[in-house]
């Protein structure tokens, strides 16, 4: 049993709309060992080690469902068991995950095991530990069928489990940060983790706010600096008449002893700028103790504070945005004697409390014996072996920090109003939006003016765990007020997101939509196949249609609208980079990339692209002329369903419109074809197609459709009609506005069209456009196909062009993608011959630059040259930099092209000779059958 492949989905995917991991698991010989055959001992050992598995509902949807599956007649297979064990291990480490599914693949003994995760590394490590555990529990008969060394002979699961918990804790969000994230999710505020620690972005684009633990983007730096300086904090509060102990800052143990004598024993010795109770010594009664405590404090800070000791309980008062939100009484880690058990045994009993765990795994942290615990015991005249009398409290820590085993009791409801006012004034005095006020008082229900109470510290980034999950008393929602401060109710946290997918047209449509928004005054973030653009400026070049580029746009603090091209590859590889979009559009589902990443049919491809409309919130925009797009309407929860059709007689769209639905329809009018919007019974003529430059006066029907989708999405995102018209009327297909998308160059005596089309449907659209342009001269073509496409797809690309061009040069892409150097061009040439193209009208020039140079050299006035390019920038430079020869032969009038091939210079294929035209320009090498 081994893991063959791992895929991590960070957002909505084929499997779920939340983060999941998919393992491709090969059971090998264990395919013949379902749980029924593994036996009762395997099951009992597994449930003993992970008793939480008994709570899993599995397919039965009720507690104990998974155990029932284990015990069915055949039982269940180990891939399914691995799924549940991986989920349970994450639960043990503190993650809140429940979802999983396991399905067999087309290969015998192999399974896709899918499970939910919170932290990627933790989910992956849980799967590895689960695999090792299952192998360790196998009976001897099953082990015998495995290769030597696969199943471990010895496996200390308790140690492995604890190591995994510590591993998870190092990578998990801390309890305070996690509570803020949960508060954001409850308010539908999106969030992104920006590093491996506690730096979190809430909201998208220009609305974003950030936190680092409980320091927010609104926290003033100077306030944090003041709070970190205990002496300065003490002085500021004292100047305002707030109760604080007297203190002295010292730099040597002698100075510390002198200060303690002046203040009067007992005293507290603590570092100037440490936190979490590190280096703090309380109740020092002599100069010797003070000097020793000074050395402890110096390990954490150069300067040390000697402070007057205040008798009383340690309270933490949490102030958020000028309001007391919670108060807790903190007790240092301790045990209570029973008159029978030793201190060591009492600690063991205390740690059996299910609320105690490793680090921040649970509500409480385990008690540990260390140097400080030994010192506290020695101070009390005890040791680990001592048996304290019944009821005696034995402290193992001097401070009440939960991270060292302390406990907390909620006292929010009994705080005296004077103490509330005091805490709020202290937070404002320091300038903190979120502040933890450490208040020593014998009774917090009594005013500080009536007892010897005092503020000993003001903390920036106070922990929330003691309030969110107190040991005793009521849990308080302390994260909610923080989120309400960052995002007051009614204020936005999300920028509008448009997600666009489809086989063809998505890049042009994305650029059109971004252009509309930009001219409407927005700061647009655009992710496309050629890069990420922020406000029209290319910031990252490359294919940026996956989740990483989407998050790049959503993290930019200047962006107020995101237009995200969403390609099949990113969806299959990592899912989407965001949980929901405002408008999702599927332009079409056509043959491309089939046979890759487990997608072999158009229906499977449609299921992948459907994810975009599944997560659309406001509107789903679908191609009503594509049957597979139409079926997606059943899977969207969007408020509006908008159909786009180029067939004004489409019966389904007519019915949809009559019911008050939204649609964009291409209608025939007196001046040509009109893009028309229907919405809630209104008929809204938008603009004539010939007024959209990208449509080449309405002839480029594929761009007419792209413009209709851009209009539909813009309308659904509340863009004014005037702005939609203005955007479409100023969008053209120049190289600089839409590189590789029907770029026309007509400064030569002949016209050149460069396009990135690389599948049959895209090639067919351009071939049809050439026919509608009706060039007066010849039609010349440079044709290619990506090497990773199926043979039948490559031949189909050739078939689409057969009979439409007078001469075709077949080439390959720079990236071979597993093919031979001339395999693709030869395949194209052979397919063209099969479909009736004469051999002397075909040339094979594998290198793209040579192929482009050859076709440009042979072009004559009034010819039309269509180039399907790969390296778009390089090819465009080659086209614009070409200098045609001006001769009598090249400038003579050429009759309009006929449907039968126009005469070309005689070509000879044979031997190793290069084929040249009458001017001696090389056209092609031999086509070898």
PDB file of N, CA and C in Angstrom, residues 111-189:
ATOM      1  N   UNK A 111      -7.201   3.891  -5.674  1.00  0.00           N
ATOM      2  CA  UNK A 111      -8.314   4.688  -5.167  1.00  0.00           C
ATOM      3  C   UNK A 111      -7.911   6.158  -5.071  1.00  0.00           C
ATOM      4  N   UNK A 112      -8.893   7.014  -5.261  1.00  0.00           N
ATOM      5  CA  UNK A 112      -8.734   8.427  -4.929  1.00  0.00           C
ATOM      6  C   UNK A 112      -9.290   8.617  -3.520  1.00  0.00           C
ATOM      7  N   UNK A 113      -8.421   8.987  -2.601  1.00  0.00           N
ATOM      8  CA  UNK A 113      -8.819   9.223  -1.217  1.00  0.00           C
ATOM      9  C   UNK A 113      -8.834  10.736  -0.998  1.00  0.00           C
ATOM     10  N   UNK A 114     -10.004  11.278  -0.728  1.00  0.00           N
ATOM     11  CA  UNK A 114     -10.179  12.731  -0.586  1.00  0.00           C
ATOM     12  C   UNK A 114     -10.570  13.034   0.853  1.00  0.00           C
ATOM     13  N   UNK A 115      -9.923  14.037   1.444  1.00  0.00           N
ATOM     14  CA  UNK A 115     -10.265  14.423   2.813  1.00  0.00           C
ATOM     15  C   UNK A 115     -10.042  15.916   3.015  1.00  0.00           C
ATOM     16  N   UNK A 116     -10.806  16.461   3.915  1.00  0.00           N
ATOM     17  CA  UNK A 116     -10.751  17.883   4.242  1.00  0.00           C
ATOM     18  C   UNK A 116      -9.513  18.184   5.090  1.00  0.00           C
ATOM     19  N   UNK A 117      -9.010  19.404   4.994  1.00  0.00           N
ATOM     20  CA  UNK A 117      -7.898  19.824   5.850  1.00  0.00           C
ATOM     21  C   UNK A 117      -8.064  21.297   6.213  1.00  0.00           C
ATOM     22  N   UNK A 118      -7.408  21.699   7.296  1.00  0.00           N
ATOM     23  CA  UNK A 118      -7.336  23.116   7.666  1.00  0.00           C
ATOM     24  C   UNK A 118      -5.975  23.691   7.301  1.00  0.00           C
ATOM     25  N   UNK A 119      -4.910  22.956   7.634  1.00  0.00           N
ATOM     26  CA  UNK A 119      -3.550  23.357   7.281  1.00  0.00           C
ATOM     27  C   UNK A 119      -2.954  22.288   6.378  1.00  0.00           C
ATOM     28  N   UNK A 120      -2.443  22.723   5.243  1.00  0.00           N
ATOM     29  CA  UNK A 120      -1.982  21.780   4.226  1.00  0.00           C
ATOM     30  C   UNK A 120      -0.948  20.801   4.768  1.00  0.00           C
ATOM     31  N   UNK A 121       0.094  21.319   5.431  1.00  0.00           N
ATOM     32  CA  UNK A 121       1.162  20.437   5.911  1.00  0.00           C
ATOM     33  C   UNK A 121       0.646  19.439   6.932  1.00  0.00           C
ATOM     34  N   UNK A 122      -0.290  19.886   7.750  1.00  0.00           N
ATOM     35  CA  UNK A 122      -0.852  19.004   8.775  1.00  0.00           C
ATOM     36  C   UNK A 122      -1.683  17.895   8.128  1.00  0.00           C
ATOM     37  N   UNK A 123      -2.465  18.249   7.121  1.00  0.00           N
ATOM     38  CA  UNK A 123      -3.251  17.237   6.422  1.00  0.00           C
ATOM     39  C   UNK A 123      -2.374  16.187   5.767  1.00  0.00           C
ATOM     40  N   UNK A 124      -1.298  16.627   5.141  1.00  0.00           N
ATOM     41  CA  UNK A 124      -0.389  15.679   4.476  1.00  0.00           C
ATOM     42  C   UNK A 124       0.313  14.791   5.489  1.00  0.00           C
ATOM     43  N   UNK A 125       0.749  15.371   6.598  1.00  0.00           N
ATOM     44  CA  UNK A 125       1.432  14.579   7.623  1.00  0.00           C
ATOM     45  C   UNK A 125       0.468  13.605   8.279  1.00  0.00           C
ATOM     46  N   UNK A 126      -0.789  14.014   8.447  1.00  0.00           N
ATOM     47  CA  UNK A 126      -1.791  13.110   9.007  1.00  0.00           C
ATOM     48  C   UNK A 126      -1.972  11.890   8.103  1.00  0.00           C
ATOM     49  N   UNK A 127      -1.978  12.111   6.805  1.00  0.00           N
ATOM     50  CA  UNK A 127      -2.118  10.986   5.868  1.00  0.00           C
ATOM     51  C   UNK A 127      -0.935  10.042   5.961  1.00  0.00           C
ATOM     52  N   UNK A 128       0.271  10.593   6.088  1.00  0.00           N
ATOM     53  CA  UNK A 128       1.465   9.743   6.207  1.00  0.00           C
ATOM     54  C   UNK A 128       1.437   8.922   7.493  1.00  0.00           C
ATOM     55  N   UNK A 129       1.039   9.566   8.598  1.00  0.00           N
ATOM     56  CA  UNK A 129       0.950   8.837   9.864  1.00  0.00           C
ATOM     57  C   UNK A 129      -0.146   7.779   9.808  1.00  0.00           C
ATOM     58  N   UNK A 130      -1.277   8.115   9.189  1.00  0.00           N
ATOM     59  CA  UNK A 130      -2.371   7.152   9.054  1.00  0.00           C
ATOM     60  C   UNK A 130      -1.924   5.927   8.259  1.00  0.00           C
ATOM     61  N   UNK A 131      -1.174   6.156   7.199  1.00  0.00           N
ATOM     62  CA  UNK A 131      -0.693   5.040   6.382  1.00  0.00           C
ATOM     63  C   UNK A 131       0.230   4.133   7.193  1.00  0.00           C
ATOM     64  N   UNK A 132       1.143   4.732   7.952  1.00  0.00           N
ATOM     65  CA  UNK A 132       2.073   3.926   8.753  1.00  0.00           C
ATOM     66  C   UNK A 132       1.334   3.167   9.855  1.00  0.00           C
ATOM     67  N   UNK A 133       0.310   3.812  10.442  1.00  0.00           N
ATOM     68  CA  UNK A 133      -0.457   3.134  11.486  1.00  0.00           C
ATOM     69  C   UNK A 133      -1.185   1.912  10.936  1.00  0.00           C
ATOM     70  N   UNK A 134      -1.845   2.064   9.798  1.00  0.00           N
ATOM     71  CA  UNK A 134      -2.586   0.939   9.222  1.00  0.00           C
ATOM     72  C   UNK A 134      -1.653  -0.205   8.848  1.00  0.00           C
ATOM     73  N   UNK A 135      -0.491   0.126   8.309  1.00  0.00           N
ATOM     74  CA  UNK A 135       0.462  -0.924   7.971  1.00  0.00           C
ATOM     75  C   UNK A 135       0.956  -1.646   9.226  1.00  0.00           C
ATOM     76  N   UNK A 136       1.132  -0.883  10.312  1.00  0.00           N
ATOM     77  CA  UNK A 136       1.613  -1.486  11.557  1.00  0.00           C
ATOM     78  C   UNK A 136       0.587  -2.414  12.184  1.00  0.00           C
ATOM     79  N   UNK A 137      -0.706  -2.171  11.935  1.00  0.00           N
ATOM     80  CA  UNK A 137      -1.767  -2.974  12.547  1.00  0.00           C
ATOM     81  C   UNK A 137      -2.117  -4.218  11.731  1.00  0.00           C
ATOM     82  N   UNK A 138      -1.531  -4.374  10.556  1.00  0.00           N
ATOM     83  CA  UNK A 138      -1.880  -5.524   9.704  1.00  0.00           C
ATOM     84  C   UNK A 138      -1.537  -6.846  10.377  1.00  0.00           C
ATOM     85  N   UNK A 139      -2.403  -7.852  10.232  1.00  0.00           N
ATOM     86  CA  UNK A 139      -2.072  -9.181  10.756  1.00  0.00           C
ATOM     87  C   UNK A 139      -0.921  -9.805   9.972  1.00  0.00           C
ATOM     88  N   UNK A 140      -0.309 -10.805  10.563  1.00  0.00           N
ATOM     89  CA  UNK A 140       0.882 -11.418   9.975  1.00  0.00           C
ATOM     90  C   UNK A 140       0.622 -11.943   8.563  1.00  0.00           C
ATOM     91  N   UNK A 141      -0.595 -12.510   8.323  1.00  0.00           N
ATOM     92  CA  UNK A 141      -0.887 -13.070   7.001  1.00  0.00           C
ATOM     93  C   UNK A 141      -0.883 -11.984   5.925  1.00  0.00           C
ATOM     94  N   UNK A 142      -1.413 -10.831   6.265  1.00  0.00           N
ATOM     95  CA  UNK A 142      -1.422  -9.729   5.294  1.00  0.00           C
ATOM     96  C   UNK A 142      -0.016  -9.165   5.091  1.00  0.00           C
ATOM     97  N   UNK A 143       0.764  -9.071   6.168  1.00  0.00           N
ATOM     98  CA  UNK A 143       2.138  -8.574   6.062  1.00  0.00           C
ATOM     99  C   UNK A 143       2.967  -9.450   5.123  1.00  0.00           C
ATOM    100  N   UNK A 144       2.671 -10.726   5.164  1.00  0.00           N
ATOM    101  CA  UNK A 144       3.460 -11.671   4.370  1.00  0.00           C
ATOM    102  C   UNK A 144       3.318 -11.425   2.872  1.00  0.00           C
ATOM    103  N   UNK A 145       2.245 -10.791   2.451  1.00  0.00           N
ATOM    104  CA  UNK A 145       2.024 -10.527   1.029  1.00  0.00           C
ATOM    105  C   UNK A 145       2.637  -9.206   0.573  1.00  0.00           C
ATOM    106  N   UNK A 146       3.249  -8.466   1.509  1.00  0.00           N
ATOM    107  CA  UNK A 146       3.847  -7.172   1.174  1.00  0.00           C
ATOM    108  C   UNK A 146       5.348  -7.307   1.007  1.00  0.00           C
ATOM    109  N   UNK A 147       5.968  -6.420   0.246  1.00  0.00           N
ATOM    110  CA  UNK A 147       7.429  -6.432   0.144  1.00  0.00           C
ATOM    111  C   UNK A 147       8.061  -6.224   1.515  1.00  0.00           C
ATOM    112  N   UNK A 148       9.238  -6.764   1.698  1.00  0.00           N
ATOM    113  CA  UNK A 148       9.926  -6.663   2.987  1.00  0.00           C
ATOM    114  C   UNK A 148      10.152  -5.199   3.356  1.00  0.00           C
ATOM    115  N   UNK A 149       9.891  -4.901   4.641  1.00  0.00           N
ATOM    116  CA  UNK A 149      10.170  -3.558   5.147  1.00  0.00           C
ATOM    117  C   UNK A 149       9.052  -2.559   4.979  1.00  0.00           C
ATOM    118  N   UNK A 150       7.989  -2.923   4.248  1.00  0.00           N
ATOM    119  CA  UNK A 150       6.888  -1.982   4.028  1.00  0.00           C
ATOM    120  C   UNK A 150       6.095  -1.757   5.316  1.00  0.00           C
ATOM    121  N   UNK A 151       5.759  -2.841   6.003  1.00  0.00           N
ATOM    122  CA  UNK A 151       5.008  -2.739   7.251  1.00  0.00           C
ATOM    123  C   UNK A 151       5.989  -2.707   8.417  1.00  0.00           C
ATOM    124  N   UNK A 152       5.973  -1.670   9.247  1.00  0.00           N
ATOM    125  CA  UNK A 152       6.925  -1.581  10.369  1.00  0.00           C
ATOM    126  C   UNK A 152       6.671  -2.670  11.403  1.00  0.00           C
ATOM    127  N   UNK A 153       7.768  -3.223  11.944  1.00  0.00           N
ATOM    128  CA  UNK A 153       7.631  -4.260  12.962  1.00  0.00           C
ATOM    129  C   UNK A 153       7.246  -3.657  14.308  1.00  0.00           C
ATOM    130  N   UNK A 154       7.829  -2.494  14.596  1.00  0.00           N
ATOM    131  CA  UNK A 154       7.532  -1.816  15.859  1.00  0.00           C
ATOM    132  C   UNK A 154       7.027  -0.413  15.547  1.00  0.00           C
ATOM    133  N   UNK A 155       5.948  -0.059  16.215  1.00  0.00           N
ATOM    134  CA  UNK A 155       5.362   1.254  15.945  1.00  0.00           C
ATOM    135  C   UNK A 155       4.788   1.797  17.247  1.00  0.00           C
ATOM    136  N   UNK A 156       5.433   2.819  17.806  1.00  0.00           N
ATOM    137  CA  UNK A 156       4.996   3.441  19.060  1.00  0.00           C
ATOM    138  C   UNK A 156       4.008   4.551  18.717  1.00  0.00           C
ATOM    139  N   UNK A 157       2.733   4.171  18.584  1.00  0.00           N
ATOM    140  CA  UNK A 157       1.750   5.151  18.135  1.00  0.00           C
ATOM    141  C   UNK A 157       1.558   6.306  19.113  1.00  0.00           C
ATOM    142  N   UNK A 158       1.498   6.097  20.427  1.00  0.00           N
ATOM    143  CA  UNK A 158       1.336   7.248  21.333  1.00  0.00           C
ATOM    144  C   UNK A 158       2.423   8.308  21.141  1.00  0.00           C
ATOM    145  N   UNK A 159       3.661   7.866  20.992  1.00  0.00           N
ATOM    146  CA  UNK A 159       4.755   8.836  20.766  1.00  0.00           C
ATOM    147  C   UNK A 159       4.610   9.511  19.414  1.00  0.00           C
ATOM    148  N   UNK A 160       4.256   8.721  18.409  1.00  0.00           N
ATOM    149  CA  UNK A 160       4.068   9.285  17.069  1.00  0.00           C
ATOM    150  C   UNK A 160       2.904  10.274  17.062  1.00  0.00           C
ATOM    151  N   UNK A 161       1.839   9.931  17.785  1.00  0.00           N
ATOM    152  CA  UNK A 161       0.671  10.816  17.858  1.00  0.00           C
ATOM    153  C   UNK A 161       1.044  12.139  18.515  1.00  0.00           C
ATOM    154  N   UNK A 162       1.761  12.078  19.652  1.00  0.00           N
ATOM    155  CA  UNK A 162       2.129  13.312  20.349  1.00  0.00           C
ATOM    156  C   UNK A 162       3.078  14.159  19.508  1.00  0.00           C
ATOM    157  N   UNK A 163       3.983  13.502  18.799  1.00  0.00           N
ATOM    158  CA  UNK A 163       4.895  14.248  17.917  1.00  0.00           C
ATOM    159  C   UNK A 163       4.105  14.919  16.800  1.00  0.00           C
ATOM    160  N   UNK A 164       3.098  14.217  16.306  1.00  0.00           N
ATOM    161  CA  UNK A 164       2.244  14.810  15.252  1.00  0.00           C
ATOM    162  C   UNK A 164       1.459  16.003  15.791  1.00  0.00           C
ATOM    163  N   UNK A 165       0.950  15.881  17.015  1.00  0.00           N
ATOM    164  CA  UNK A 165       0.208  16.996  17.607  1.00  0.00           C
ATOM    165  C   UNK A 165       1.106  18.213  17.740  1.00  0.00           C
ATOM    166  N   UNK A 166       2.337  17.989  18.203  1.00  0.00           N
ATOM    167  CA  UNK A 166       3.260  19.121  18.317  1.00  0.00           C
ATOM    168  C   UNK A 166       3.581  19.709  16.946  1.00  0.00           C
ATOM    169  N   UNK A 167       3.730  18.830  15.961  1.00  0.00           N
ATOM    170  CA  UNK A 167       3.966  19.284  14.581  1.00  0.00           C
ATOM    171  C   UNK A 167       2.798  20.142  14.094  1.00  0.00           C
ATOM    172  N   UNK A 168       1.585  19.677  14.380  1.00  0.00           N
ATOM    173  CA  UNK A 168       0.390  20.415  13.958  1.00  0.00           C
ATOM    174  C   UNK A 168       0.291  21.751  14.676  1.00  0.00           C
ATOM    175  N   UNK A 169       0.617  21.747  15.979  1.00  0.00           N
ATOM    176  CA  UNK A 169       0.521  22.980  16.746  1.00  0.00           C
ATOM    177  C   UNK A 169       1.498  24.042  16.238  1.00  0.00           C
ATOM    178  N   UNK A 170       2.668  23.609  15.782  1.00  0.00           N
ATOM    179  CA  UNK A 170       3.645  24.570  15.267  1.00  0.00           C
ATOM    180  C   UNK A 170       3.161  25.229  13.988  1.00  0.00           C
ATOM    181  N   UNK A 171       2.250  24.586  13.284  1.00  0.00           N
ATOM    182  CA  UNK A 171       1.787  25.103  11.996  1.00  0.00           C
ATOM    183  C   UNK A 171       0.359  25.638  12.031  1.00  0.00           C
ATOM    184  N   UNK A 172      -0.367  25.284  13.057  1.00  0.00           N
ATOM    185  CA  UNK A 172      -1.763  25.718  13.142  1.00  0.00           C
ATOM    186  C   UNK A 172      -1.844  27.173  13.590  1.00  0.00           C
ATOM    187  N   UNK A 173      -2.961  27.781  13.287  1.00  0.00           N
ATOM    188  CA  UNK A 173      -3.229  29.107  13.825  1.00  0.00           C
ATOM    189  C   UNK A 173      -3.364  29.001  15.336  1.00  0.00           C
ATOM    190  N   UNK A 174      -2.839  29.986  16.062  1.00  0.00           N
ATOM    191  CA  UNK A 174      -3.010  30.006  17.501  1.00  0.00           C
ATOM    192  C   UNK A 174      -4.469  30.185  17.866  1.00  0.00           C
ATOM    193  N   UNK A 175      -4.839  29.919  19.118  1.00  0.00           N
ATOM    194  CA  UNK A 175      -6.254  29.997  19.503  1.00  0.00           C
ATOM    195  C   UNK A 175      -6.849  31.385  19.304  1.00  0.00           C
ATOM    196  N   UNK A 176      -6.061  32.428  19.538  1.00  0.00           N
ATOM    197  CA  UNK A 176      -6.581  33.787  19.351  1.00  0.00           C
ATOM    198  C   UNK A 176      -6.844  34.062  17.879  1.00  0.00           C
ATOM    199  N   UNK A 177      -5.860  33.747  17.032  1.00  0.00           N
ATOM    200  CA  UNK A 177      -6.015  33.965  15.596  1.00  0.00           C
ATOM    201  C   UNK A 177      -7.153  33.116  15.054  1.00  0.00           C
ATOM    202  N   UNK A 178      -7.215  31.861  15.505  1.00  0.00           N
ATOM    203  CA  UNK A 178      -8.276  30.965  15.030  1.00  0.00           C
ATOM    204  C   UNK A 178      -9.659  31.501  15.402  1.00  0.00           C
ATOM    205  N   UNK A 179      -9.795  32.091  16.581  1.00  0.00           N
ATOM    206  CA  UNK A 179     -11.097  32.632  16.975  1.00  0.00           C
ATOM    207  C   UNK A 179     -11.477  33.817  16.095  1.00  0.00           C
ATOM    208  N   UNK A 180     -10.499  34.618  15.690  1.00  0.00           N
ATOM    209  CA  UNK A 180     -10.768  35.736  14.790  1.00  0.00           C
ATOM    210  C   UNK A 180     -11.174  35.241  13.405  1.00  0.00           C
ATOM    211  N   UNK A 181     -10.522  34.175  12.953  1.00  0.00           N
ATOM    212  CA  UNK A 181     -10.879  33.598  11.657  1.00  0.00           C
ATOM    213  C   UNK A 181     -12.306  33.061  11.689  1.00  0.00           C
ATOM    214  N   UNK A 182     -12.667  32.401  12.781  1.00  0.00           N
ATOM    215  CA  UNK A 182     -14.039  31.880  12.893  1.00  0.00           C
ATOM    216  C   UNK A 182     -15.053  33.025  12.920  1.00  0.00           C
ATOM    217  N   UNK A 183     -14.713  34.103  13.610  1.00  0.00           N
ATOM    218  CA  UNK A 183     -15.609  35.261  13.641  1.00  0.00           C
ATOM    219  C   UNK A 183     -15.782  35.856  12.253  1.00  0.00           C
ATOM    220  N   UNK A 184     -14.697  35.865  11.473  1.00  0.00           N
ATOM    221  CA  UNK A 184     -14.782  36.373  10.102  1.00  0.00           C
ATOM    222  C   UNK A 184     -15.679  35.479   9.258  1.00  0.00           C
ATOM    223  N   UNK A 185     -15.506  34.163   9.388  1.00  0.00           N
ATOM    224  CA  UNK A 185     -16.325  33.234   8.607  1.00  0.00           C
ATOM    225  C   UNK A 185     -17.800  33.377   8.969  1.00  0.00           C
ATOM    226  N   UNK A 186     -18.104  33.600  10.240  1.00  0.00           N
ATOM    227  CA  UNK A 186     -19.492  33.787  10.654  1.00  0.00           C
ATOM    228  C   UNK A 186     -20.104  35.031  10.019  1.00  0.00           C
ATOM    229  N   UNK A 187     -19.260  36.005   9.681  1.00  0.00           N
ATOM    230  CA  UNK A 187     -19.725  37.255   9.064  1.00  0.00           C
ATOM    231  C   UNK A 187     -19.533  37.263   7.555  1.00  0.00           C
ATOM    232  N   UNK A 188     -19.164  36.105   6.998  1.00  0.00           N
ATOM    233  CA  UNK A 188     -18.945  35.962   5.553  1.00  0.00           C
ATOM    234  C   UNK A 188     -17.856  36.922   5.070  1.00  0.00           C
ATOM    235  N   UNK A 189     -16.842  37.098   5.879  1.00  0.00           N
ATOM    236  CA  UNK A 189     -15.687  37.919   5.512  1.00  0.00           C
ATOM    237  C   UNK A 189     -14.587  36.977   5.029  1.00  0.00           C
TER     238      UNK A 189
END
